[in-house]
Amino acid sequence: MKGAPTRRRFIRIAAAATLAQLAAPAHVLRGEERPASWRGMTMGTLTRIEVRDPDRVRGARILAAAAQEIARLEKAFTLYQADSALARLNRDGRLDDPPFDLVRLLAESNAFSAWTGGAFDVTVQPIWQAYAAHFFAPNADPAGPPADVIRRATDLVDYRAIEIEPSAIRLARPGMGVTLNGIGPGYMTDRIVELLKNEGLEHALVDLGEIRALGTRSGQEAWQAGIRDPFDTQRIAVTVPLTDQALATSGGYGFRFDRDGCFHHIFDPHSGSCPHAYASVSVLAPTATAADALATACYLMPFDALPLALRAGGATCAVVVSPRGELQFVDT
């Protein structure tokens, strides 16, 4: 499970790894087809929305509304703001009158935890803190934190110890902490897609750390999303067409605590270790929430367990890059 607050991201489009290149069509667009776009930072990640609407004034208005919605959701989910709802929950162990979206997302997170046997667990923040305290200190031992430090952190990890009610959220054990970096960007992407659909848009691409396509890029042509080569992030390992689907990728190369990459930001909630069974795992699903959570969980699970987890979470398929660079496709 991904720790916070540093990351990422593992999917970028085309060789220069910018969403602008994914969105750029292979032909010259007519004036009325020219896209309107918004760029920003969301939960520490460079993000972009592109919409296609003949009325560019309306498109700009819709993008402004989307930016406001992103800011509202980030105020609930981020650990980059000390006064966010999530930061206050972690600090106090309790949050009264929580935002509806935080209650909803934590409930959805627990469902993915159950479907994946606990491989997905938003309470891994103490493990992140243990690794960060160790490696960010001067003269850190390259062998990593002492085993007893990781064991104490892992003892605080249990998604079932989050008490979720509409009126309050409580962390049952002192010292627990929640990070939504492994599902929050996907959830926010889905909310923005809903906003765009409610405004009547039929063609859009949203990348808030995870990518979701609304309709097609132009006419019948699908959006094209490139999955980075985890061994050479300037290359694309495979291109995936997206139409009304979402794509998310998890890989230990996204953030490394040490130069050799032995310790990264995706933690096994049960052991506190940083697994290396895969170089990356990408998940295609109808929603970015599902793709985000399942990409994180599948990165931590045995290969033969992936089809069941993907099926339980409603995913379409997964693309696994092995430590030797081999591509493996997992259907549901």
GROMACS .gro file of C-alpha atoms in nm:
model
  332
    1MET     CA    1   0.000   0.000   0.000
    2LYS     CA    2   0.131   0.344  -0.092
    3GLY     CA    3   0.259   0.571   0.180
    4ALA     CA    4   0.241   0.947   0.193
    5PRO     CA    5   0.310   1.221   0.126
    6THR     CA    6   0.569   1.176  -0.151
    7ARG     CA    7   0.502   1.029  -0.495
    8ARG     CA    8   0.476   0.962  -0.812
    9ARG     CA    9   0.331   0.896  -1.089
   10PHE     CA   10   0.374   0.585  -1.290
   11ILE     CA   11   0.164   0.652  -1.597
   12ARG     CA   12   0.249   0.931  -1.833
   13ILE     CA   13   0.163   0.973  -2.191
   14ALA     CA   14   0.406   0.943  -2.485
   15ALA     CA   15   0.782   0.956  -2.471
   16ALA     CA   16   0.817   1.294  -2.303
   17ALA     CA   17   0.577   1.174  -2.034
   18THR     CA   18   0.327   1.458  -2.048
   19LEU     CA   19  -0.047   1.436  -2.071
   20ALA     CA   20  -0.037   1.706  -2.334
   21GLN     CA   21   0.116   1.455  -2.571
   22LEU     CA   22  -0.155   1.199  -2.506
   23ALA     CA   23  -0.417   1.459  -2.572
   24ALA     CA   24  -0.254   1.588  -2.889
   25PRO     CA   25  -0.427   1.431  -3.190
   26ALA     CA   26  -0.243   1.277  -3.481
   27HIS     CA   27  -0.405   1.524  -3.721
   28VAL     CA   28  -0.474   1.896  -3.726
   29LEU     CA   29  -0.799   1.978  -3.549
   30ARG     CA   30  -1.063   2.206  -3.688
   31GLY     CA   31  -1.109   2.523  -3.487
   32GLU     CA   32  -1.431   2.412  -3.322
   33GLU     CA   33  -1.263   2.089  -3.206
   34ARG     CA   34  -0.970   2.256  -3.035
   35PRO     CA   35  -0.961   2.137  -2.674
   36ALA     CA   36  -0.977   2.352  -2.363
   37SER     CA   37  -0.747   2.242  -2.083
   38TRP     CA   38  -0.660   2.302  -1.719
   39ARG     CA   39  -0.335   2.221  -1.542
   40GLY     CA   40  -0.252   2.221  -1.173
   41MET     CA   41  -0.105   2.033  -0.879
   42THR     CA   42  -0.324   1.784  -0.695
   43MET     CA   43  -0.199   1.598  -0.386
   44GLY     CA   44   0.158   1.673  -0.492
   45THR     CA   45   0.112   1.552  -0.852
   46LEU     CA   46   0.106   1.747  -1.178
   47THR     CA   47  -0.247   1.711  -1.314
   48ARG     CA   48  -0.444   1.805  -1.623
   49ILE     CA   49  -0.798   1.806  -1.758
   50GLU     CA   50  -0.880   1.836  -2.128
   51VAL     CA   51  -1.232   1.883  -2.260
   52ARG     CA   52  -1.368   1.904  -2.614
   53ASP     CA   53  -1.664   2.135  -2.657
   54PRO     CA   54  -1.758   2.351  -2.956
   55ASP     CA   55  -1.830   2.638  -2.713
   56ARG     CA   56  -1.487   2.721  -2.572
   57VAL     CA   57  -1.632   2.979  -2.333
   58ARG     CA   58  -1.854   2.711  -2.182
   59GLY     CA   59  -1.558   2.475  -2.175
   60ALA     CA   60  -1.353   2.730  -1.979
   61ARG     CA   61  -1.640   2.778  -1.732
   62ILE     CA   62  -1.669   2.404  -1.677
   63LEU     CA   63  -1.293   2.374  -1.622
   64ALA     CA   64  -1.310   2.651  -1.362
   65ALA     CA   65  -1.586   2.461  -1.181
   66ALA     CA   66  -1.373   2.144  -1.198
   67ALA     CA   67  -1.077   2.328  -1.046
   68GLN     CA   68  -1.297   2.442  -0.757
   69GLU     CA   69  -1.417   2.087  -0.701
   70ILE     CA   70  -1.059   1.958  -0.701
   71ALA     CA   71  -0.963   2.215  -0.438
   72ARG     CA   72  -1.262   2.116  -0.223
   73LEU     CA   73  -1.179   1.745  -0.240
   74GLU     CA   74  -0.809   1.801  -0.182
   75LYS     CA   75  -0.897   1.991   0.136
   76ALA     CA   76  -1.045   1.666   0.263
   77PHE     CA   77  -0.793   1.410   0.139
   78THR     CA   78  -0.444   1.557   0.124
   79LEU     CA   79  -0.162   1.528   0.376
   80TYR     CA   80   0.013   1.826   0.217
   81GLN     CA   81  -0.213   2.067   0.408
   82ALA     CA   82  -0.189   2.063   0.787
   83ASP     CA   83  -0.552   2.170   0.827
   84SER     CA   84  -0.704   1.915   0.586
   85ALA     CA   85  -0.970   1.684   0.720
   86LEU     CA   86  -0.740   1.383   0.686
   87ALA     CA   87  -0.449   1.557   0.856
   88ARG     CA   88  -0.674   1.649   1.149
   89LEU     CA   89  -0.800   1.291   1.174
   90ASN     CA   90  -0.443   1.163   1.192
   91ARG     CA   91  -0.342   1.427   1.444
   92ASP     CA   92  -0.637   1.388   1.681
   93GLY     CA   93  -0.742   1.027   1.616
   94ARG     CA   94  -1.099   1.150   1.569
   95LEU     CA   95  -1.283   1.376   1.328
   96ASP     CA   96  -1.630   1.502   1.410
   97ASP     CA   97  -1.867   1.610   1.131
   98PRO     CA   98  -1.637   1.470   0.861
   99PRO     CA   99  -1.686   1.568   0.497
  100PHE     CA  100  -1.923   1.334   0.316
  101ASP     CA  101  -1.658   1.248   0.057
  102LEU     CA  102  -1.411   1.139   0.326
  103VAL     CA  103  -1.671   0.910   0.484
  104ARG     CA  104  -1.760   0.769   0.143
  105LEU     CA  105  -1.400   0.717   0.034
  106LEU     CA  106  -1.297   0.546   0.357
  107ALA     CA  107  -1.595   0.312   0.326
  108GLU     CA  108  -1.496   0.232  -0.034
  109SER     CA  109  -1.135   0.185   0.076
  110ASN     CA  110  -1.241  -0.073   0.331
  111ALA     CA  111  -1.431  -0.261   0.062
  112PHE     CA  112  -1.118  -0.285  -0.152
  113SER     CA  113  -0.925  -0.397   0.157
  114ALA     CA  114  -1.171  -0.680   0.212
  115TRP     CA  115  -1.165  -0.783  -0.157
  116THR     CA  116  -0.784  -0.798  -0.158
  117GLY     CA  117  -0.731  -0.972   0.174
  118GLY     CA  118  -0.587  -0.658   0.328
  119ALA     CA  119  -0.327  -0.597   0.056
  120PHE     CA  120  -0.491  -0.258   0.012
  121ASP     CA  121  -0.493  -0.076   0.347
  122VAL     CA  122  -0.510   0.301   0.393
  123THR     CA  123  -0.370   0.278   0.748
  124VAL     CA  124  -0.010   0.217   0.632
  125GLN     CA  125   0.091   0.574   0.714
  126PRO     CA  126   0.287   0.467   1.028
  127ILE     CA  127   0.505   0.247   0.804
  128TRP     CA  128   0.577   0.544   0.577
  129GLN     CA  129   0.669   0.749   0.885
  130ALA     CA  130   0.907   0.477   1.006
  131TYR     CA  131   1.092   0.462   0.673
  132ALA     CA  132   1.093   0.839   0.631
  133ALA     CA  133   1.229   0.900   0.981
  134HIS     CA  134   1.506   0.651   0.914
  135PHE     CA  135   1.615   0.748   0.563
  136PHE     CA  136   1.569   1.122   0.599
  137ALA     CA  137   1.800   1.128   0.901
  138PRO     CA  138   2.172   1.202   0.855
  139ASN     CA  139   2.396   0.899   0.795
  140ALA     CA  140   2.102   0.660   0.760
  141ASP     CA  141   2.187   0.291   0.768
  142PRO     CA  142   2.136   0.169   0.407
  143ALA     CA  143   2.006  -0.161   0.547
  144GLY     CA  144   1.686   0.020   0.642
  145PRO     CA  145   1.501   0.074   0.970
  146PRO     CA  146   1.552  -0.178   1.253
  147ALA     CA  147   1.311  -0.470   1.246
  148ASP     CA  148   1.152  -0.372   1.577
  149VAL     CA  149   1.072  -0.024   1.443
  150ILE     CA  150   0.894  -0.171   1.142
  151ARG     CA  151   0.716  -0.424   1.361
  152ARG     CA  152   0.581  -0.150   1.589
  153ALA     CA  153   0.464   0.048   1.287
  154THR     CA  154   0.299  -0.256   1.132
  155ASP     CA  155   0.113  -0.326   1.457
  156LEU     CA  156  -0.073   0.001   1.398
  157VAL     CA  157  -0.192  -0.102   1.051
  158ASP     CA  158  -0.547  -0.239   1.029
  159TYR     CA  159  -0.820  -0.092   0.812
  160ARG     CA  160  -1.078  -0.260   1.037
  161ALA     CA  161  -0.970  -0.029   1.320
  162ILE     CA  162  -1.116   0.275   1.143
  163GLU     CA  163  -1.460   0.346   1.289
  164ILE     CA  164  -1.660   0.520   1.018
  165GLU     CA  165  -1.990   0.694   1.082
  166PRO     CA  166  -2.151   0.994   0.911
  167SER     CA  167  -2.116   1.194   1.232
  168ALA     CA  168  -1.756   1.100   1.317
  169ILE     CA  169  -1.452   0.901   1.210
  170ARG     CA  170  -1.231   0.746   1.477
  171LEU     CA  171  -0.897   0.566   1.473
  172ALA     CA  172  -0.926   0.290   1.732
  173ARG     CA  173  -0.555   0.272   1.823
  174PRO     CA  174  -0.332   0.560   1.937
  175GLY     CA  175  -0.063   0.628   1.678
  176MET     CA  176  -0.264   0.508   1.378
  177GLY     CA  177  -0.253   0.713   1.060
  178VAL     CA  178  -0.432   0.713   0.726
  179THR     CA  179  -0.302   0.796   0.379
  180LEU     CA  180  -0.531   0.818   0.079
  181ASN     CA  181  -0.252   0.841  -0.177
  182GLY     CA  182  -0.339   0.495  -0.306
  183ILE     CA  183  -0.704   0.574  -0.383
  184GLY     CA  184  -0.772   0.946  -0.336
  185PRO     CA  185  -0.649   1.062  -0.679
  186GLY     CA  186  -0.865   0.798  -0.845
  187TYR     CA  187  -1.171   0.902  -0.644
  188MET     CA  188  -1.113   1.268  -0.729
  189THR     CA  189  -1.076   1.178  -1.097
  190ASP     CA  190  -1.413   1.003  -1.089
  191ARG     CA  191  -1.584   1.299  -0.923
  192ILE     CA  192  -1.449   1.533  -1.190
  193VAL     CA  193  -1.566   1.300  -1.466
  194GLU     CA  194  -1.912   1.303  -1.304
  195LEU     CA  195  -1.906   1.683  -1.304
  196LEU     CA  196  -1.814   1.694  -1.671
  197LYS     CA  197  -2.085   1.444  -1.764
  198ASN     CA  198  -2.344   1.640  -1.566
  199GLU     CA  199  -2.245   1.947  -1.769
  200GLY     CA  200  -2.325   1.755  -2.084
  201LEU     CA  201  -1.970   1.691  -2.202
  202GLU     CA  202  -1.912   1.372  -2.397
  203HIS     CA  203  -1.538   1.388  -2.473
  204ALA     CA  204  -1.280   1.459  -2.203
  205LEU     CA  205  -0.965   1.327  -2.043
  206VAL     CA  206  -0.895   1.369  -1.672
  207ASP     CA  207  -0.557   1.297  -1.512
  208LEU     CA  208  -0.541   1.377  -1.142
  209GLY     CA  209  -0.266   1.122  -1.080
  210GLU     CA  210  -0.484   0.853  -1.237
  211ILE     CA  211  -0.631   0.876  -1.586
  212ARG     CA  212  -0.992   0.839  -1.693
  213ALA     CA  213  -1.132   0.895  -2.040
  214LEU     CA  214  -1.482   1.019  -2.108
  215GLY     CA  215  -1.593   0.911  -2.452
  216THR     CA  216  -1.342   0.923  -2.735
  217ARG     CA  217  -1.072   1.169  -2.833
  218SER     CA  218  -1.225   1.262  -3.164
  219GLY     CA  219  -1.503   1.088  -3.347
  220GLN     CA  220  -1.451   0.715  -3.301
  221GLU     CA  221  -1.083   0.739  -3.210
  222ALA     CA  222  -0.999   0.626  -2.856
  223TRP     CA  223  -0.768   0.814  -2.627
  224GLN     CA  224  -0.424   0.649  -2.613
  225ALA     CA  225  -0.258   0.601  -2.274
  226GLY     CA  226   0.102   0.490  -2.249
  227ILE     CA  227   0.232   0.282  -1.960
  228ARG     CA  228   0.587   0.380  -1.876
  229ASP     CA  229   0.874   0.136  -1.895
  230PRO     CA  230   0.970   0.106  -1.525
  231PHE     CA  231   1.336   0.051  -1.623
  232ASP     CA  232   1.354   0.353  -1.854
  233THR     CA  233   1.085   0.605  -1.774
  234GLN     CA  234   1.150   0.795  -2.097
  235ARG     CA  235   1.011   0.495  -2.287
  236ILE     CA  236   0.660   0.358  -2.320
  237ALA     CA  237   0.626  -0.013  -2.245
  238VAL     CA  238   0.278  -0.052  -2.395
  239THR     CA  239   0.000   0.173  -2.523
  240VAL     CA  240  -0.358   0.116  -2.408
  241PRO     CA  241  -0.666   0.260  -2.584
  242LEU     CA  242  -0.910   0.424  -2.344
  243THR     CA  243  -1.278   0.489  -2.407
  244ASP     CA  244  -1.494   0.540  -2.097
  245GLN     CA  245  -1.229   0.357  -1.893
  246ALA     CA  246  -0.965   0.444  -1.635
  247LEU     CA  247  -0.603   0.339  -1.602
  248ALA     CA  248  -0.373   0.344  -1.299
  249THR     CA  249  -0.021   0.210  -1.243
  250SER     CA  250   0.178   0.130  -0.931
  251GLY     CA  251   0.551   0.065  -0.923
  252GLY     CA  252   0.829   0.088  -0.670
  253TYR     CA  253   1.030   0.307  -0.906
  254GLY     CA  254   0.791   0.597  -0.839
  255PHE     CA  255   0.972   0.689  -0.517
  256ARG     CA  256   1.279   0.531  -0.361
  257PHE     CA  257   1.415   0.591  -0.015
  258ASP     CA  258   1.761   0.464  -0.111
  259ARG     CA  259   1.981   0.495  -0.419
  260ASP     CA  260   1.955   0.126  -0.510
  261GLY     CA  261   1.576   0.117  -0.482
  262CYS     CA  262   1.566  -0.157  -0.221
  263PHE     CA  263   1.317   0.048  -0.020
  264HIS     CA  264   1.029   0.222  -0.193
  265HIS     CA  265   0.692   0.372  -0.104
  266ILE     CA  266   0.460   0.074  -0.161
  267PHE     CA  267   0.445  -0.118   0.165
  268ASP     CA  268   0.310  -0.462   0.245
  269PRO     CA  269   0.057  -0.384   0.522
  270HIS     CA  270   0.119  -0.721   0.685
  271SER     CA  271   0.501  -0.719   0.704
  272GLY     CA  272   0.597  -0.356   0.649
  273SER     CA  273   0.836  -0.463   0.372
  274CYS     CA  274   0.881  -0.313   0.022
  275PRO     CA  275   0.809  -0.600  -0.220
  276HIS     CA  276   0.984  -0.643  -0.555
  277ALA     CA  277   0.776  -0.919  -0.715
  278TYR     CA  278   0.683  -0.685  -1.003
  279ALA     CA  279   0.840  -0.382  -1.165
  280SER     CA  280   0.494  -0.231  -1.213
  281VAL     CA  281   0.126  -0.322  -1.224
  282SER     CA  282  -0.129  -0.129  -1.430
  283VAL     CA  283  -0.503  -0.181  -1.395
  284LEU     CA  284  -0.777  -0.093  -1.643
  285ALA     CA  285  -1.121  -0.044  -1.485
  286PRO     CA  286  -1.446   0.142  -1.541
  287THR     CA  287  -1.363   0.385  -1.258
  288ALA     CA  288  -1.039   0.548  -1.155
  289THR     CA  289  -1.113   0.467  -0.791
  290ALA     CA  290  -1.108   0.095  -0.866
  291ALA     CA  291  -0.806   0.120  -1.095
  292ASP     CA  292  -0.610   0.317  -0.834
  293ALA     CA  293  -0.684   0.089  -0.539
  294LEU     CA  294  -0.641  -0.234  -0.734
  295ALA     CA  295  -0.312  -0.128  -0.893
  296THR     CA  296  -0.174  -0.073  -0.544
  297ALA     CA  297  -0.315  -0.399  -0.407
  298CYS     CA  298  -0.211  -0.613  -0.703
  299TYR     CA  299   0.147  -0.488  -0.679
  300LEU     CA  300   0.156  -0.660  -0.338
  301MET     CA  301  -0.025  -0.982  -0.425
  302PRO     CA  302   0.088  -1.316  -0.575
  303PHE     CA  303   0.032  -1.340  -0.949
  304ASP     CA  304  -0.219  -1.624  -0.922
  305ALA     CA  305  -0.432  -1.414  -0.684
  306LEU     CA  306  -0.467  -1.123  -0.927
  307PRO     CA  307  -0.763  -1.244  -1.139
  308LEU     CA  308  -0.988  -1.290  -0.835
  309ALA     CA  309  -0.892  -0.952  -0.687
  310LEU     CA  310  -0.948  -0.776  -1.019
  311ARG     CA  311  -1.284  -0.947  -1.065
  312ALA     CA  312  -1.396  -0.863  -0.711
  313GLY     CA  313  -1.305  -0.498  -0.758
  314GLY     CA  314  -1.476  -0.469  -1.095
  315ALA     CA  315  -1.161  -0.423  -1.304
  316THR     CA  316  -1.130  -0.509  -1.672
  317CYS     CA  317  -0.770  -0.637  -1.684
  318ALA     CA  318  -0.416  -0.573  -1.564
  319VAL     CA  319  -0.077  -0.533  -1.727
  320VAL     CA  320   0.214  -0.661  -1.519
  321VAL     CA  321   0.578  -0.581  -1.591
  322SER     CA  322   0.806  -0.841  -1.434
  323PRO     CA  323   1.143  -0.762  -1.274
  324ARG     CA  324   1.298  -0.891  -1.599
  325GLY     CA  325   1.092  -0.653  -1.810
  326GLU     CA  326   0.846  -0.912  -1.941
  327LEU     CA  327   0.486  -0.803  -2.007
  328GLN     CA  328   0.209  -1.021  -1.869
  329PHE     CA  329  -0.161  -0.954  -1.925
  330VAL     CA  330  -0.415  -1.060  -1.664
  331ASP     CA  331  -0.779  -1.094  -1.764
  332THR     CA  332  -1.072  -1.121  -1.529
   0.00000   0.00000   0.00000
